[in-house]
Amino acid sequence: MTNAPRLFNEVLLEAKNISLFFGGVKALSGVTFDIRKGEIRAIIGPNGAGKTSMLNVINGFYHPQEGTIRYKGEMRRAMRPHRAARQGIARTFQNVALFKGMSTLDNIMTGRLIRMRSNLLFQALYWGPNQREEIKHREFCEQIIDFLEIQAIRKTPVGRLPYGLQKRVELARALAMEPDLLLLDEPMAGMNVEEKEDMCRFVLDVNEQLGTTIALIEHDMGVVMDISDRVVVLDYGRKLADGTPDEVRSDQRVIDAYLGVSH
Amino acid sequence: MFYREAGQFKSTYAKDQAIFPIKQDKLGVLAIFLFALLVVPFFASTYWLNSILVPFLVFAMAAIGLNILTGYCGQVSLGTGGFMACGAFFTFKLTTAFPEINIVLIILMAGFGTALVGIAFGLPSLRIKGFYLAIATLAAQFFLIWMFTQNPWWTNYNPAGVITAPPRALFGDFYITGALATPLNKYLFLLCFVAVMALVAKNLVRSAVGRAWMAVRDMDIAAEIIGIRPMFAKLSAFAISSFYIGIAGALWAFMYTASVEALAFEVTRSFQVLFMIIIGGLGSILGSFLGAAFIVLLPILLSNAPALLGIRMSTDMIAHLEFMIFGALIILFLILEPHGLARLWQLAKEKLRRWPFPY
């Protein structure tokens, strides 16, 4: 399948010279790359390359010692994760991070919390503005449930769901936030081929139908090369290569990093 | 056969989100409430009202409060006794200073005061969790009791350090505290008050703030990443929990014991309420009631069991046996059903839905 590369011009997020240390360990050193509005951006690299650290920096979970992040034209060095969430950055985790004691629906509804406005008094009475709000957000969540085809497990506690479905619920929760930028940390890890295909379809649908910009980490090269618009390659906390899947695939340094070099 | 959802179609989200979405639940709760309101008063003796039903309702209130904090928001607290003392002493100071204000308003105001104290002592939860937080709340417990025992101002300089409930009426001459209050008055007031407060708690936990609490409980990092402010979630849980516990303390002092000293709210009281929510079920309003019933009723049942069975025993023997059996039952119970009585009821409901044709 050959796709003409899609073109994106507007920069949504720009990371400049990001360096992150944990004591003596350099997780990231001088990484610079950008994410453009509307694209699917993949971050790849061998284990320990700093991919997850990069996502953690973007959504404010880690605070880099050096470098800046410009998001929606606004400069910042560090930010609290809940501030990042309110500015439209959502993410999923490598190891599923759902609220195990709550039902699927409640998990997705937590994604709407940043948009809920009614005060405690109305919540205590479950009446008036609060009830209207609950119903309005429930409708939105039901659209996501339809979109991701998880109607049947709406009321099931997520702790009881199989792994593949948990990953899907986590995506649903992130989508409920109506993010501008969606960070997916290995959305297809540990899935079989059919589940991966489903997940790819959802990622592409989210990107096309909702227009969400997506940055994803993935180890399955087939998936990465297939769905992403641009790929950035990290190794030992440094940027190795950056470009379209075809450019990256033929880059000698990337091949060396993945396959090893003979000395 | 009788308890099933089949045929109850919900065509709007409002119906699906109702507090009791299943008809049998709604009717069941209503029936229990009406039974307690209209039938129980005709049969219950003064002993039953004073020593069983009133403490049960007061403890249910305290258990709801602690359940909001520990069961829903996941913040362990051993300061329950201290917060109950706050409610009791605040109510006493307020009602003696402003005798003309209705006692219910006074109790609610004392609840708000306790909520502020709860927020202050909840601040460490922003930094520490688990056992360390438990120890921090234990400090609150000791500090508050110390403050109320050392400072005679709190008891209006009573030489014995005791506060005694002054006579206060809900309306007219319907006295609910003091010497003029009949056990029946107290019981009826408590029943309605606790029922309303339980409904409010239920509404809170199924609204936005409740979801924020549960998210913090289940995975605080993920909660922050989807935009929940941890500070708001934790401190609101501390505030609302302390509000309930403070009210429970006021009810304990004014309606159950009628006169009380600060030492009645020692750390054993904290543990007692903690037992209730663990046995009743963490993260369940119903569980708070079941746990309170278990802890209040079982000792009474055990101490009366020999007489009921026709076995003659010395009172010492009964008292010691009661402790032993009670302890053994708690251990046994936690091994058999670690999720508490509420979970047992949940399982029973799932069985009932299929009965008599499980397949």
Short mmCIF file of N, CA and C in Angstrom, two decimals, chain A residues 59 61 80-82 85-86 89 91 93 96-102 105-106 109-111 113-114 116 120 123-126 130-131 134-135 138-139 142 155 160 173 177, chain B residues 10 13-14 16-18 199-201 203-204 206-230 232 236 240 343 350:
data_model
loop_
_atom_site.label_atom_id
_atom_site.label_comp_id
_atom_site.label_asym_id
_atom_site.label_seq_id
_atom_site.Cartn_x
_atom_site.Cartn_y
_atom_site.Cartn_z
N ASN A 59 3.55 15.52 29.14
CA ASN A 59 2.33 15.79 29.91
C ASN A 59 2.61 16.20 31.35
N PHE A 61 4.57 15.13 33.78
CA PHE A 61 4.81 14.21 34.88
C PHE A 61 6.27 14.26 35.33
N ARG A 80 2.23 20.90 36.01
CA ARG A 80 1.62 19.79 36.73
C ARG A 80 0.76 18.99 35.75
N PRO A 81 0.69 17.65 35.91
CA PRO A 81 -0.09 16.85 34.96
C PRO A 81 -1.54 17.29 34.83
N HIS A 82 -2.17 17.72 35.95
CA HIS A 82 -3.58 18.07 35.81
C HIS A 82 -3.76 19.37 35.04
N ALA A 85 -3.58 18.28 31.46
CA ALA A 85 -4.85 17.66 31.07
C ALA A 85 -5.87 18.74 30.72
N ARG A 86 -5.90 19.81 31.52
CA ARG A 86 -6.87 20.87 31.24
C ARG A 86 -6.54 21.64 29.97
N ILE A 89 -4.12 17.75 26.82
CA ILE A 89 -3.21 16.63 26.59
C ILE A 89 -3.72 15.42 27.36
N ARG A 91 -3.50 11.00 27.82
CA ARG A 91 -2.58 9.91 27.53
C ARG A 91 -3.07 8.58 28.06
N PHE A 93 -1.39 4.59 29.26
CA PHE A 93 -0.15 4.11 29.85
C PHE A 93 0.25 2.76 29.26
N VAL A 96 -1.62 -0.76 31.88
CA VAL A 96 -2.94 -0.14 31.97
C VAL A 96 -3.11 0.55 33.33
N ALA A 97 -3.54 1.78 33.31
CA ALA A 97 -3.72 2.54 34.56
C ALA A 97 -5.17 2.95 34.69
N LEU A 98 -6.04 1.96 34.78
CA LEU A 98 -7.47 2.25 34.94
C LEU A 98 -7.81 2.27 36.42
N PHE A 99 -9.02 2.77 36.73
CA PHE A 99 -9.49 2.76 38.11
C PHE A 99 -10.23 1.45 38.33
N LYS A 100 -9.54 0.49 38.93
CA LYS A 100 -10.00 -0.90 38.93
C LYS A 100 -11.33 -1.11 39.65
N GLY A 101 -11.59 -0.29 40.65
CA GLY A 101 -12.82 -0.51 41.42
C GLY A 101 -14.06 0.05 40.76
N MET A 102 -13.90 0.78 39.65
CA MET A 102 -15.05 1.44 39.05
C MET A 102 -15.46 0.73 37.76
N LEU A 105 -18.12 2.46 32.50
CA LEU A 105 -18.77 3.75 32.28
C LEU A 105 -18.21 4.82 33.22
N ASP A 106 -18.05 4.47 34.50
CA ASP A 106 -17.53 5.45 35.45
C ASP A 106 -16.10 5.85 35.11
N MET A 109 -16.40 8.25 32.41
CA MET A 109 -16.96 9.51 32.93
C MET A 109 -15.89 10.33 33.67
N THR A 110 -14.89 9.66 34.28
CA THR A 110 -13.85 10.44 34.95
C THR A 110 -13.12 11.32 33.94
N GLY A 111 -13.08 10.87 32.69
CA GLY A 111 -12.45 11.70 31.66
C GLY A 111 -13.19 13.00 31.44
N LEU A 113 -14.47 14.77 33.92
CA LEU A 113 -14.47 15.57 35.15
C LEU A 113 -13.96 16.98 34.93
N ILE A 114 -12.97 17.13 34.02
CA ILE A 114 -12.45 18.48 33.83
C ILE A 114 -13.49 19.41 33.22
N MET A 116 -16.80 19.21 34.13
CA MET A 116 -17.98 19.28 35.00
C MET A 116 -17.89 20.51 35.89
N LEU A 120 -20.92 21.52 44.67
CA LEU A 120 -21.13 20.39 45.58
C LEU A 120 -22.57 20.29 46.07
N GLN A 123 -24.58 18.60 43.59
CA GLN A 123 -24.16 17.20 43.54
C GLN A 123 -24.75 16.43 44.72
N ALA A 124 -24.79 17.09 45.89
CA ALA A 124 -25.32 16.42 47.07
C ALA A 124 -26.80 16.10 46.88
N LEU A 125 -27.50 16.95 46.14
CA LEU A 125 -28.94 16.72 45.93
C LEU A 125 -29.19 15.95 44.64
N TYR A 126 -28.18 15.83 43.80
CA TYR A 126 -28.30 15.17 42.49
C TYR A 126 -29.51 15.75 41.76
N ASN A 130 -26.76 19.72 38.24
CA ASN A 130 -25.93 18.53 38.32
C ASN A 130 -26.51 17.39 37.50
N GLN A 131 -27.84 17.20 37.62
CA GLN A 131 -28.44 16.09 36.89
C GLN A 131 -28.36 16.33 35.38
N GLU A 134 -24.83 15.59 34.38
CA GLU A 134 -24.54 14.15 34.35
C GLU A 134 -25.09 13.53 33.07
N ILE A 135 -26.31 13.92 32.69
CA ILE A 135 -26.93 13.32 31.51
C ILE A 135 -26.21 13.77 30.25
N ARG A 138 -23.01 11.93 30.08
CA ARG A 138 -23.29 10.52 29.82
C ARG A 138 -23.52 10.31 28.33
N GLU A 139 -24.25 11.22 27.71
CA GLU A 139 -24.49 11.10 26.27
C GLU A 139 -23.18 11.10 25.50
N GLU A 142 -21.43 7.87 25.95
CA GLU A 142 -22.06 6.78 25.20
C GLU A 142 -21.62 6.80 23.73
N LYS A 155 -21.21 -1.64 32.21
CA LYS A 155 -21.39 -1.64 33.66
C LYS A 155 -20.46 -2.60 34.39
N ARG A 160 -12.33 -6.72 36.12
CA ARG A 160 -12.72 -8.06 35.64
C ARG A 160 -12.50 -8.23 34.13
N ARG A 173 -11.30 6.41 27.93
CA ARG A 173 -11.20 7.42 28.98
C ARG A 173 -10.41 8.63 28.50
N MET A 177 -11.84 12.97 27.31
CA MET A 177 -11.33 14.30 27.64
C MET A 177 -11.37 15.23 26.44
N LYS B 10 -35.13 0.88 30.51
CA LYS B 10 -34.85 2.28 30.78
C LYS B 10 -34.64 2.98 29.46
N TYR B 13 -31.36 8.28 29.96
CA TYR B 13 -30.20 8.18 30.84
C TYR B 13 -30.58 8.56 32.26
N ALA B 14 -31.53 9.48 32.39
CA ALA B 14 -31.95 9.89 33.73
C ALA B 14 -32.44 8.68 34.52
N ASP B 16 -31.66 5.55 33.95
CA ASP B 16 -30.57 4.61 34.17
C ASP B 16 -29.66 5.10 35.29
N GLN B 17 -29.62 6.41 35.49
CA GLN B 17 -28.73 6.96 36.51
C GLN B 17 -29.46 7.21 37.82
N ALA B 18 -30.70 6.74 37.93
CA ALA B 18 -31.45 6.97 39.16
C ALA B 18 -30.74 6.32 40.33
N LEU B 199 -28.68 9.59 52.03
CA LEU B 199 -29.02 9.86 50.64
C LEU B 199 -28.07 10.90 50.04
N VAL B 200 -27.77 11.93 50.83
CA VAL B 200 -26.84 12.95 50.35
C VAL B 200 -25.48 12.32 50.05
N ALA B 201 -25.02 11.46 50.96
CA ALA B 201 -23.72 10.81 50.74
C ALA B 201 -23.76 9.97 49.47
N ASN B 203 -25.62 10.42 46.87
CA ASN B 203 -25.61 11.32 45.72
C ASN B 203 -24.21 11.84 45.44
N LEU B 204 -23.49 12.17 46.51
CA LEU B 204 -22.14 12.69 46.31
C LEU B 204 -21.25 11.65 45.66
N ARG B 206 -21.96 9.27 43.72
CA ARG B 206 -22.22 8.92 42.33
C ARG B 206 -22.15 10.15 41.42
N SER B 207 -21.68 11.28 41.96
CA SER B 207 -21.51 12.47 41.15
C SER B 207 -20.04 12.68 40.82
N ALA B 208 -19.76 13.84 40.27
CA ALA B 208 -18.40 14.13 39.83
C ALA B 208 -17.39 14.00 40.97
N VAL B 209 -17.74 14.55 42.14
CA VAL B 209 -16.76 14.56 43.23
C VAL B 209 -16.48 13.13 43.70
N GLY B 210 -17.51 12.29 43.70
CA GLY B 210 -17.32 10.90 44.09
C GLY B 210 -16.40 10.16 43.13
N ARG B 211 -16.58 10.44 41.83
CA ARG B 211 -15.70 9.79 40.85
C ARG B 211 -14.26 10.26 41.03
N ALA B 212 -14.10 11.54 41.36
CA ALA B 212 -12.74 12.04 41.59
C ALA B 212 -12.12 11.32 42.79
N TRP B 213 -12.92 11.13 43.85
CA TRP B 213 -12.39 10.42 45.02
C TRP B 213 -11.96 9.01 44.64
N MET B 214 -12.85 8.30 43.95
CA MET B 214 -12.54 6.91 43.63
C MET B 214 -11.34 6.81 42.70
N ALA B 215 -11.21 7.78 41.80
CA ALA B 215 -10.06 7.78 40.90
C ALA B 215 -8.77 7.94 41.70
N VAL B 216 -8.79 8.85 42.67
CA VAL B 216 -7.60 9.04 43.51
C VAL B 216 -7.31 7.77 44.30
N ARG B 217 -8.38 7.12 44.78
CA ARG B 217 -8.20 5.89 45.55
C ARG B 217 -7.56 4.79 44.69
N ASP B 218 -8.10 4.61 43.46
CA ASP B 218 -7.66 3.47 42.67
C ASP B 218 -6.29 3.69 42.04
N MET B 219 -5.99 4.89 41.59
CA MET B 219 -4.68 5.14 41.00
C MET B 219 -4.45 6.64 40.95
N ASP B 220 -3.72 7.15 41.94
CA ASP B 220 -3.64 8.61 42.05
C ASP B 220 -2.89 9.25 40.89
N ILE B 221 -1.92 8.53 40.33
CA ILE B 221 -1.15 9.11 39.23
C ILE B 221 -2.04 9.29 38.00
N ALA B 222 -2.78 8.23 37.67
CA ALA B 222 -3.67 8.32 36.52
C ALA B 222 -4.73 9.38 36.75
N ALA B 223 -5.18 9.51 38.00
CA ALA B 223 -6.19 10.52 38.31
C ALA B 223 -5.67 11.91 37.99
N GLU B 224 -4.42 12.16 38.35
CA GLU B 224 -3.86 13.48 38.09
C GLU B 224 -3.71 13.71 36.60
N ILE B 225 -3.38 12.64 35.87
CA ILE B 225 -3.12 12.81 34.45
C ILE B 225 -4.40 13.03 33.66
N ILE B 226 -5.56 12.60 34.18
CA ILE B 226 -6.79 12.95 33.47
C ILE B 226 -7.38 14.25 33.98
N GLY B 227 -6.63 14.98 34.80
CA GLY B 227 -7.05 16.34 35.11
C GLY B 227 -7.68 16.53 36.46
N ILE B 228 -7.66 15.50 37.33
CA ILE B 228 -8.19 15.69 38.67
C ILE B 228 -7.13 16.36 39.52
N ARG B 229 -7.54 17.43 40.23
CA ARG B 229 -6.58 18.08 41.12
C ARG B 229 -6.51 17.26 42.40
N PRO B 230 -5.37 16.64 42.69
CA PRO B 230 -5.30 15.77 43.87
C PRO B 230 -5.61 16.52 45.15
N PHE B 232 -7.64 19.09 45.61
CA PHE B 232 -9.07 19.29 45.77
C PHE B 232 -9.76 17.98 46.15
N SER B 236 -11.36 17.72 49.80
CA SER B 236 -12.82 17.69 49.85
C SER B 236 -13.28 16.42 50.54
N ILE B 240 -15.68 16.63 53.80
CA ILE B 240 -17.03 16.06 53.87
C ILE B 240 -17.06 14.90 54.86
N ARG B 343 -20.49 -6.62 50.13
CA ARG B 343 -20.18 -7.51 49.03
C ARG B 343 -21.02 -8.78 49.10
N GLU B 350 -26.90 -11.04 43.08
CA GLU B 350 -26.64 -11.66 41.78
C GLU B 350 -27.23 -13.06 41.72
#
